Coordinates of C-alpha atoms in Angstrom, one line a residue:
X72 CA -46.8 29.0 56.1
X73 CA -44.4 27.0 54.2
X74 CA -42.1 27.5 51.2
X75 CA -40.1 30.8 52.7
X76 CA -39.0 32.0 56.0
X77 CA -38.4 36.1 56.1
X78 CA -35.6 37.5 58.3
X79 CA -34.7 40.5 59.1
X80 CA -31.4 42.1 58.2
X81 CA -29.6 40.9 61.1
X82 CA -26.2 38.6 61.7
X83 CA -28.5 36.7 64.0
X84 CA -30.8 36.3 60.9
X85 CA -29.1 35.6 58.4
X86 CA -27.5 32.6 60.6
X87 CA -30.8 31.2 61.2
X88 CA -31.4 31.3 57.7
X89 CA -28.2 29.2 57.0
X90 CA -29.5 27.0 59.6
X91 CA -32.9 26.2 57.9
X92 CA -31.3 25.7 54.6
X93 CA -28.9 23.1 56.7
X94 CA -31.8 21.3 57.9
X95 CA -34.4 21.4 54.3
X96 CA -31.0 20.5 52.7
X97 CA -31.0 16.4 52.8
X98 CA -34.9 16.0 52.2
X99 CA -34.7 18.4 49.6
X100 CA -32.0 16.5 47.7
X101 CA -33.5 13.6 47.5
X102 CA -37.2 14.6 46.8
X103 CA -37.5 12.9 43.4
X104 CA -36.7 15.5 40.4
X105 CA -39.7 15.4 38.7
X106 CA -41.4 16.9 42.0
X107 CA -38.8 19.3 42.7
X108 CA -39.6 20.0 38.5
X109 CA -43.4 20.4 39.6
X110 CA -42.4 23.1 41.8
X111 CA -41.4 25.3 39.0
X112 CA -43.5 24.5 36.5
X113 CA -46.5 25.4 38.4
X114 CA -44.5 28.5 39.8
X115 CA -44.3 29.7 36.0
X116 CA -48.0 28.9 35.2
X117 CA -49.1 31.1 38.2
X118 CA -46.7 33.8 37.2
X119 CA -48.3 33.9 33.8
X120 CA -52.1 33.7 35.2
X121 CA -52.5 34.9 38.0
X122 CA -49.7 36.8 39.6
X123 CA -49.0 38.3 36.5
X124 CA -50.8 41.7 37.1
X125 CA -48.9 41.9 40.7
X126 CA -45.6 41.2 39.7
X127 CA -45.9 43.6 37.2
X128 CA -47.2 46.2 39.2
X129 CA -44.8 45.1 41.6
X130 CA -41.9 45.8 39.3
X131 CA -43.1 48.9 37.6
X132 CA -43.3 50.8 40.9
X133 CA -40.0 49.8 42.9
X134 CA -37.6 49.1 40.0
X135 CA -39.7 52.0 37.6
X136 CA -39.6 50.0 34.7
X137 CA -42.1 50.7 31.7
X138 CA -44.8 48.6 30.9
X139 CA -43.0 46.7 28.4
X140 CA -39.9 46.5 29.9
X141 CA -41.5 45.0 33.1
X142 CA -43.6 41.9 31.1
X143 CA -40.2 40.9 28.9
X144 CA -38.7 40.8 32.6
X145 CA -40.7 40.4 35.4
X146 CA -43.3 37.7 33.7
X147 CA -41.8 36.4 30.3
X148 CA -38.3 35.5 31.0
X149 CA -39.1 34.6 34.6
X150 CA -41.1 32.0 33.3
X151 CA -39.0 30.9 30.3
X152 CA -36.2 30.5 33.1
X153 CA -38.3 27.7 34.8
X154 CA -39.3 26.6 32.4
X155 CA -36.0 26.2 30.3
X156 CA -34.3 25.5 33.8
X157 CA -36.3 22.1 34.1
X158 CA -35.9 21.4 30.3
X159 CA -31.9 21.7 30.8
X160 CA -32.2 19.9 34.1
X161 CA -33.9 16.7 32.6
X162 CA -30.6 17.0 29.4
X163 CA -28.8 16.5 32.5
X164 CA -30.1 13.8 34.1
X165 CA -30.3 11.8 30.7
X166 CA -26.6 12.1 30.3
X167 CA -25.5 9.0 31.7
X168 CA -22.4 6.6 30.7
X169 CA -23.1 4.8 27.4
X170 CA -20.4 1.9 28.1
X171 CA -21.2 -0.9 30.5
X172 CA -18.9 -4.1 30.9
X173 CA -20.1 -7.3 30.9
X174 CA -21.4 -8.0 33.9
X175 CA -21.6 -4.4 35.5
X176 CA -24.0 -1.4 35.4
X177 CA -22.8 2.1 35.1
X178 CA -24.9 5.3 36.5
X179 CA -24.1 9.1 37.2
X180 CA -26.3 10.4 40.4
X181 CA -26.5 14.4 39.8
X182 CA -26.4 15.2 43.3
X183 CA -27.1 18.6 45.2
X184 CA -24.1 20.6 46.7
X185 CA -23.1 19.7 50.3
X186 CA -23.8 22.6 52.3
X187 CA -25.9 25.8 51.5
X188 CA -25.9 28.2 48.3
X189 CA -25.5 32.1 49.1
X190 CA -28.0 33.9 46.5
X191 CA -27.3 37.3 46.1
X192 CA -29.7 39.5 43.4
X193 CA -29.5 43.2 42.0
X194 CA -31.9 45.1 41.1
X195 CA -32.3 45.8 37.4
X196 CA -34.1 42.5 36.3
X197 CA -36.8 40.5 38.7
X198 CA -36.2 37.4 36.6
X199 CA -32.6 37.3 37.7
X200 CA -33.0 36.9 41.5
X201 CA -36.0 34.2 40.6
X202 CA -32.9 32.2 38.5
X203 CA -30.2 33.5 41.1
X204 CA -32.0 30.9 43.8
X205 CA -34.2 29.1 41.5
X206 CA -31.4 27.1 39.6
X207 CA -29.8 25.7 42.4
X208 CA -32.9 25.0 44.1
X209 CA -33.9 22.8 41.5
X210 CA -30.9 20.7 41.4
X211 CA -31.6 19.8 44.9
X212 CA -29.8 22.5 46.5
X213 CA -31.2 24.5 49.5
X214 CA -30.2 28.9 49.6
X215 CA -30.1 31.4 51.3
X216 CA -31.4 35.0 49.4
X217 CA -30.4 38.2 49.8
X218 CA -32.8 40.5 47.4
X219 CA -31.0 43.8 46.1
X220 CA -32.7 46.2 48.7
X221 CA -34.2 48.5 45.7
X222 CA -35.9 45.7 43.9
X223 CA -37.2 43.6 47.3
X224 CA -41.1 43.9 47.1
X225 CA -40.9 42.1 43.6
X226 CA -38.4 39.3 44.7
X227 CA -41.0 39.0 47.6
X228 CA -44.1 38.4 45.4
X229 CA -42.0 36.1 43.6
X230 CA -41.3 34.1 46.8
X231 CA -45.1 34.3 47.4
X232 CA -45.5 32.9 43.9
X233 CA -43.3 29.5 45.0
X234 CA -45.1 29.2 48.5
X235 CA -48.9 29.2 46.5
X236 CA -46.6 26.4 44.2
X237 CA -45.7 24.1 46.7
X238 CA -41.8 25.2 47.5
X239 CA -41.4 23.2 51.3
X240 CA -40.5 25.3 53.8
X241 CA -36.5 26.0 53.9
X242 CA -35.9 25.3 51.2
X243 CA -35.1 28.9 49.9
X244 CA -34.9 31.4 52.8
X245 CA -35.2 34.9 52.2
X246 CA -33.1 37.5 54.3
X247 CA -33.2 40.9 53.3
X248 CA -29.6 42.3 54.8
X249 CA -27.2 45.3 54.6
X250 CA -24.6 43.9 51.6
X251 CA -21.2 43.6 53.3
X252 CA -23.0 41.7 56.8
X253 CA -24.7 39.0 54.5
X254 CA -21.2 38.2 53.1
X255 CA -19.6 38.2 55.5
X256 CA -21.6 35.8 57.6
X257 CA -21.9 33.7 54.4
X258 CA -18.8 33.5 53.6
X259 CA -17.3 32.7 57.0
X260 CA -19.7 29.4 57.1
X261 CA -18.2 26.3 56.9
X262 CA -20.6 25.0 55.3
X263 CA -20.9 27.1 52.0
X264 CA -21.1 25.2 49.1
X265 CA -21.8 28.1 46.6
X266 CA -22.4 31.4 45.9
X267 CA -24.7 32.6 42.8
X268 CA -24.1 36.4 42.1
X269 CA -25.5 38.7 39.6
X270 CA -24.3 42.4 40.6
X271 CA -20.8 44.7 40.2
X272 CA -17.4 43.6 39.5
X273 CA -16.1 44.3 42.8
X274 CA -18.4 43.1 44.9
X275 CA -17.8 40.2 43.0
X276 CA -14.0 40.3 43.2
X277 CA -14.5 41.1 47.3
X278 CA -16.4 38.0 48.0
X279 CA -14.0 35.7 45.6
X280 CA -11.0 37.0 47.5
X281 CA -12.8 36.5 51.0
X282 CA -13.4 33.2 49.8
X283 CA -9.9 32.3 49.1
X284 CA -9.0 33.2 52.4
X285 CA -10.9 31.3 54.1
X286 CA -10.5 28.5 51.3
X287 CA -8.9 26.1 54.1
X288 CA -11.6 26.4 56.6
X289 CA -14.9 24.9 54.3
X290 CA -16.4 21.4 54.1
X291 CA -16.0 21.6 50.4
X292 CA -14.5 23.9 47.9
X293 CA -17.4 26.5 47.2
X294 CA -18.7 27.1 43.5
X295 CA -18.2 30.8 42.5
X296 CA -21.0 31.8 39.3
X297 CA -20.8 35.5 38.9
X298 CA -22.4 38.0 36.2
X299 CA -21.1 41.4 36.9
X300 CA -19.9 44.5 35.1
X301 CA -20.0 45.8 31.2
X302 CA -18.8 48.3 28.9
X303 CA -20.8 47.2 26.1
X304 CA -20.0 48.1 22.6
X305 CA -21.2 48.8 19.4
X306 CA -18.7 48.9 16.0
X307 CA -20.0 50.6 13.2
X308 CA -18.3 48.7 9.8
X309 CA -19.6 51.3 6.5
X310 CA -21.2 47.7 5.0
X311 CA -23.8 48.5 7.7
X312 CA -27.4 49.0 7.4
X313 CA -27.4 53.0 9.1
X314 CA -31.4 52.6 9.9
X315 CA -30.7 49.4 12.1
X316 CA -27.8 51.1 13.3
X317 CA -29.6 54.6 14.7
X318 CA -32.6 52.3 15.8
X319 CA -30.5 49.5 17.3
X320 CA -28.7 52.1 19.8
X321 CA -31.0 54.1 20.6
X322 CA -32.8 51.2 22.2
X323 CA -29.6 49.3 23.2
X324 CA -28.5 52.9 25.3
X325 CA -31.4 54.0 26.7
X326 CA -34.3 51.7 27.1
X327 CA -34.7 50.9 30.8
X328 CA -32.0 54.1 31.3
X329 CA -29.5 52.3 30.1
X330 CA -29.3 50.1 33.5
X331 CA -29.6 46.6 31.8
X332 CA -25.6 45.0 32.0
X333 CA -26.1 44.5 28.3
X334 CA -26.9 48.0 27.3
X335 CA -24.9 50.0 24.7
X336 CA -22.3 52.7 26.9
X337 CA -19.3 53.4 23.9
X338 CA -20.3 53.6 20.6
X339 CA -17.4 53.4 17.5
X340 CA -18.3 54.8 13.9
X341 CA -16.3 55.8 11.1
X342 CA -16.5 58.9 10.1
X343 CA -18.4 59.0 6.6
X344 CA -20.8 56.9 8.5
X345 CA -20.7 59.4 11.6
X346 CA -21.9 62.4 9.1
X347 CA -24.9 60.5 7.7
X348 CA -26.6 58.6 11.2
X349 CA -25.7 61.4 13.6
X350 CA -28.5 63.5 13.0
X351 CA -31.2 60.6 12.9
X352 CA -29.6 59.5 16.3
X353 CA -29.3 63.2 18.0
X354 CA -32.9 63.5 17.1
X355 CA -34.4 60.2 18.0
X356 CA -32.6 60.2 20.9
X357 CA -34.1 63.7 22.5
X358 CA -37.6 63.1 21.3
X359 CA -37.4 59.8 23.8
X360 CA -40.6 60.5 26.6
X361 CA -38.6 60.7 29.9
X362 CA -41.7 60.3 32.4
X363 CA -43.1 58.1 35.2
X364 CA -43.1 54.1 34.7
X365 CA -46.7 54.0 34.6
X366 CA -47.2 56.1 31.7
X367 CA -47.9 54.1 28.8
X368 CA -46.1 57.0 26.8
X369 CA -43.1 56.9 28.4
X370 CA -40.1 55.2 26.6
X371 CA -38.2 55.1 30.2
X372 CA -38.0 56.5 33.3
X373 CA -35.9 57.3 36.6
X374 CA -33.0 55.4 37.6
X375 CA -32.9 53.6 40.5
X376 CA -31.5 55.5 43.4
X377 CA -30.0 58.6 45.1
X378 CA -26.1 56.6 44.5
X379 CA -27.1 56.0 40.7
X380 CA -28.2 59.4 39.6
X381 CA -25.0 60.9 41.8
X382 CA -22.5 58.7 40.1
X383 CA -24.3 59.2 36.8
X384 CA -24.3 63.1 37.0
X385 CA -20.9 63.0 37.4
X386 CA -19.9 61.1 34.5
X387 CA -22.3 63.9 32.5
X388 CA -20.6 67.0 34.8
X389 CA -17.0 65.3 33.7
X390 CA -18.2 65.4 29.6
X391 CA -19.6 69.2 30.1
X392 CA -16.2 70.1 31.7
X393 CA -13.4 67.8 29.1
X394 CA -12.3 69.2 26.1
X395 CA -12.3 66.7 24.7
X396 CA -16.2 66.0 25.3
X397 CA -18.9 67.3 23.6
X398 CA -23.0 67.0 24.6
X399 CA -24.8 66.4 21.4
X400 CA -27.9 65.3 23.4
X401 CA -29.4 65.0 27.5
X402 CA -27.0 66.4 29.5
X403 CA -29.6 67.3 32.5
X404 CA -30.9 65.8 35.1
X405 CA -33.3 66.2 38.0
X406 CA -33.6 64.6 41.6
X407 CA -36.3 67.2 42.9
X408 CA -39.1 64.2 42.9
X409 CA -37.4 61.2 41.4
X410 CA -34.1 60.4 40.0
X411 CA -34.5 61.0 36.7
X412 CA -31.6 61.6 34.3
X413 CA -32.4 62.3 30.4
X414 CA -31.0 60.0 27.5
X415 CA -27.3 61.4 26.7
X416 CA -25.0 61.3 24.0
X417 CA -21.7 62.4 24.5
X418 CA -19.2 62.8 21.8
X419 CA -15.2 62.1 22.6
X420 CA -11.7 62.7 20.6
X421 CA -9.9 61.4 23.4
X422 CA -10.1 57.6 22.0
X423 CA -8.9 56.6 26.0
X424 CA -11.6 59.2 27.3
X425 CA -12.8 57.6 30.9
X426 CA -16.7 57.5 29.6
X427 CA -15.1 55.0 26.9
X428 CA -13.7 52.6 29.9
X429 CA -15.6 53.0 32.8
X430 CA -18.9 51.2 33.9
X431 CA -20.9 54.2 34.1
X432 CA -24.9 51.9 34.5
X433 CA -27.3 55.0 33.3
X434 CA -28.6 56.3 30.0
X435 CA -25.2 57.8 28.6
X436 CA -23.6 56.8 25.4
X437 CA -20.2 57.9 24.5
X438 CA -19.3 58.3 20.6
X439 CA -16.1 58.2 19.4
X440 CA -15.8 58.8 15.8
X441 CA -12.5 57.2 13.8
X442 CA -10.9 57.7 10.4
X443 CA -12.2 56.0 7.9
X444 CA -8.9 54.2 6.8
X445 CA -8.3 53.0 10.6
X446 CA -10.9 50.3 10.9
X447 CA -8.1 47.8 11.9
X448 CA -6.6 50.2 14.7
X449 CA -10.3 51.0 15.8
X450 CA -10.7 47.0 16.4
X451 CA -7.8 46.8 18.4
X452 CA -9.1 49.8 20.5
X453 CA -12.4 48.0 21.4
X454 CA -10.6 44.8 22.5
X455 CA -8.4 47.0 24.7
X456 CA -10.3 49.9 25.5
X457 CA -12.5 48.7 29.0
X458 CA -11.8 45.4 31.3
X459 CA -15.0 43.9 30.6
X460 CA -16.5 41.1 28.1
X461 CA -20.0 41.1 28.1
X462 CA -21.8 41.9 25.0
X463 CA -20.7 43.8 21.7
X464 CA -22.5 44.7 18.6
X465 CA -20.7 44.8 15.1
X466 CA -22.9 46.3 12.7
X467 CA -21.5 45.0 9.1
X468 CA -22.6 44.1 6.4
X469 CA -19.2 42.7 4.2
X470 CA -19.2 38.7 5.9
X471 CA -15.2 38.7 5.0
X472 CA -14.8 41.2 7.4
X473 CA -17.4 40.4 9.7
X474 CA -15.7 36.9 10.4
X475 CA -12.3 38.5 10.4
X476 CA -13.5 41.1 13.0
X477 CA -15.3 38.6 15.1
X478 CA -11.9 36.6 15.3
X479 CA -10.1 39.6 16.5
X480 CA -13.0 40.3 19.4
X481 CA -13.8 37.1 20.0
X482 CA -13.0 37.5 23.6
X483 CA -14.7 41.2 24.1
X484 CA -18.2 39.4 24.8
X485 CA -19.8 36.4 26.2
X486 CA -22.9 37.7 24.6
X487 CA -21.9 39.2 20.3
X488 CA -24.6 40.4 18.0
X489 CA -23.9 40.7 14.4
X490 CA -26.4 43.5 12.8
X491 CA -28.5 44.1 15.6
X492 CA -28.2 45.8 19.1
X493 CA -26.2 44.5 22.3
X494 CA -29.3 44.0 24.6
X495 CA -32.1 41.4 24.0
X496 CA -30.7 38.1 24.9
X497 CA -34.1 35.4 24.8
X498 CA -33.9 32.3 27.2
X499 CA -33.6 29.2 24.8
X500 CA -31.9 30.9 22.5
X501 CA -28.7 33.5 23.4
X502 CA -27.5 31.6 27.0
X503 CA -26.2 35.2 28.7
X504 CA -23.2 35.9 30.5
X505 CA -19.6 37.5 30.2
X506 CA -15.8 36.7 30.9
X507 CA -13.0 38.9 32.0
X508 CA -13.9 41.3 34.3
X509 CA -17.8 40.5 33.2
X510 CA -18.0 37.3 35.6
X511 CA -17.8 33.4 35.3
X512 CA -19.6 33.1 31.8
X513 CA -21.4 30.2 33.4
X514 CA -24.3 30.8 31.0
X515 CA -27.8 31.9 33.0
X516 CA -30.1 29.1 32.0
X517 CA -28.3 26.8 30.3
X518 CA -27.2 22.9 30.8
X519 CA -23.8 24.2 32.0
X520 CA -25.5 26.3 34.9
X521 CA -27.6 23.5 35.6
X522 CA -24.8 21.0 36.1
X523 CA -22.8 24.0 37.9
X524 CA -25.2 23.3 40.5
X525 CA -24.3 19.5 40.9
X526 CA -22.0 17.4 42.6
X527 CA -22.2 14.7 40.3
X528 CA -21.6 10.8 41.4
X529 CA -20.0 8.1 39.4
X530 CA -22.0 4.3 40.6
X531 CA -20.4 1.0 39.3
X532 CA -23.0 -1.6 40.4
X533 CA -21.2 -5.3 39.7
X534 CA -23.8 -7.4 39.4
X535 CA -22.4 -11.0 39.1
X536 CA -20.3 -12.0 41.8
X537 CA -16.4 -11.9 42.3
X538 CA -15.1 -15.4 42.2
X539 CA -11.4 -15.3 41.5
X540 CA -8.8 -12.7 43.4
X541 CA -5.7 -13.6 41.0
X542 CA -4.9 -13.1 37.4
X543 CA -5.1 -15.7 34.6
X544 CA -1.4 -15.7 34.5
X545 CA -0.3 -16.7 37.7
X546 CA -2.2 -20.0 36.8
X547 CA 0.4 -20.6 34.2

């Protein structure tokens, strides 16, 4: 076989893993770009011919995503990704110093990381673990993957996709592995040069602070790109078109069951505004088709797991039992033969409420309705309502206040839309990625991940010879 070696999720494993990425790591680097390039390119021709059909399948089935839902992930922005990904990558390679003096040639060699790159994927979007590995790999890097163990058969047919494209054998190892072991072996190897991460914020925080530790004891300082957590919002300005607004969320909250790390959780609206959408969005919202994945009807589906419905139910058992909370649509849930949890809208006085704050990763949206005189205060309560910065909607219409209100929350989202919903982000065109407790903001396929990926080298060829070892005036 060649272009992946499958462990199992062992320490023994995953160290022979890290061993074949040591050894694929030097002939992989300086395999010439443009056949490193190849690699991916044909990889995304295959995934839109013919592995399309399986990795949709693939992804409808173990991550129950709809139709829809599974082409704009598993086959359309997998492929923009390498396809982008080698666009950025060539950007790169071009930049190069513009100044030579007389006499001497100037060059920047983008090299690969020393060491290995620790991949580790979730399970919401195929497309990320294909750019989690795929990135580094194609600037010359060699990785180690851990798939999210709920989304594995995908990432598999996806490695299976890069073998039938001519990915050499080591070069990207795949090692299925219980969470904490994987770390921890990766971590504690000298030789890790990086870690690319897409999952929560304290996994996140765990393997940064086990990095620190063991900062003194690695070849090289390791590169840390992370994409975690949200708490994504959308503010509702009375400038704003209401039909985008009701649409917008709707889709933003509960497409994909709300488990996209863009989606809509905490909603703001003042309250003339409140009086005239709510009834459009309580309605829309409960005749959403909750069904199986494979039903062309259905608008979305179960959520992922026994742990996500659990931690979902109790947010909604919380909001039946808070006064201050009140159920305006959902509210039930069923785990008798799948996990399925019905779109929810919870309504809150408590502007400090917990479903306001807290990550909560499932179809529930939390409404909080403000004066109408208190837009200003209500700003201030989205900057400083949750730790994250991911993405944020504001819905308004009045560009004096749109630009004053985009200064204020400028640093609420890596990831702002201005009139239209908080998910959606297209390769090419909005990079994606969050700050504070949201992750690096390194920017998924873009030239700053790209070069994130690079130990870049500064050459100064002299190309006439040295004749003289003093200065012109010690001759005086």
């Amino acid at each position: 076989s060649s272009g992946i070696n499958a462990e199992w999720p062992l320490r023994p494993g995953i160290n022979q893993g890290i061993e074949s990425c040591l050894e694929s790591r030097e002939k992989w680097e300086l395999t010439p770009f443009d056949h490193r390039a190849a690699v991916f390119l044909k990889a995304a021709d295959l995934l839109g011919g013919k592995y399309r059909a399986k990795i949709l399948a693939s992804t409808i089935l173990g991550q129950s995503k709809t139709l829809q839902q599974a082409d704009i992930d598993a086959v359309a922005e997998t492929i923009d990704f390498y396809r982008f990904t080698v666009q950025y990558a060539q950007d790169l390679y071009r930049m190069q110093p513009s100044h030579h003096s007389p006499g001497v040639w100037n060059r920047i060699e983008w090299r690969g990381l020393e060491g290995f790159i620790a991949a580790i994927a979730p399970f919401n979007f195929t497309a990320i673990g294909g750019q989690l590995w795929g990135t580094p790999a194609l600037m010359g890097n060699s990785v180690i993957f851990k798939p999210c163990d709920t989304a594995m058969h995908s990432a598999y047919v996806l490695f299976q996709l890069l073998q039938e494209a001519g990915l050499p054998d080591g070069v990207v190892n795949f090692v299925p592995a219980d969470g904490p072991t994987f770390g921890n072996t990766v971590i504690s190897n000298r030789n890790l040069a990086g870690v690319s991460f897409t999952g929560s914020s304290p996994t996140f925080r765990t393997l940064w602070k086990n990095v620190g530790s063991n900062i003194e004891n690695y070849r090289t300082y390791p590169r840390l790109v992370g994409e975690t957590g949200g708490k994504n919002y959308h503010l509702v300005h009375p400038t704003a078109d209401l039909v985008s607004v009701v649409n917008g969320t709707i889709l933003s909250a509960f497409e994909f069951s709300g488990q996209k790390c863009s989606a809509c959780s905490r909603m703001y609206v003042p309250a003339a505004v409140w009086d005239k959408i709510q009834d459009d969005l309580i309605i829309g919202t409960k005749n959403l088709k909750v069904g199986p994945a494979e039903d062309v009807k259905t608008f979305t589906s179960a959520v992922i797991d026994a742990n996500s419905f659990n931690k979902i139910k109790g947010y909604i058992d919380f909001a039946k039992s808070d006064s201050s909370c009140e159920i305006l649509a959902g509210g039930s849930y069923d785990d008798s033969k799948g996990y399925f949890v019905t779109p929810t809208i919870v309504l809150t006085t408590d502007k400090n409420c917990k479903l306001l704050h807290e990550e909560i990763f499932g179809p529930v949206l939390t409404v909080y309705v403000f004066d109408d005189n208190n837009w200003d205060e209500t700003v201030e309560l989205v900057n400083n309502t949750s730790p994250y910065g991911l993405t944020g909607s504001i819905y308004c219409r009045d560009r004096s206040v749109l630009e004053d209100t985009h200064n204020k929350l400028r640093h609420t989202a890596g990831n702002i839309y201005f009139n239209d919903k908080s998910t959606g982000s297209v390769v090419g065109q909005q990079p994606f990625g969050g700050s504070r407790a949201s992750g690096t903001n390194d920017k998924a396929v873009s030239l700053n991940l790209v070069s994130k990926w690079t130990s870049p080298q500064a050459i100064k060829e002299t190309l006439v010879p040295l004749t003289k070892h003093t200065y012109p005036y010690m001759e005086q």
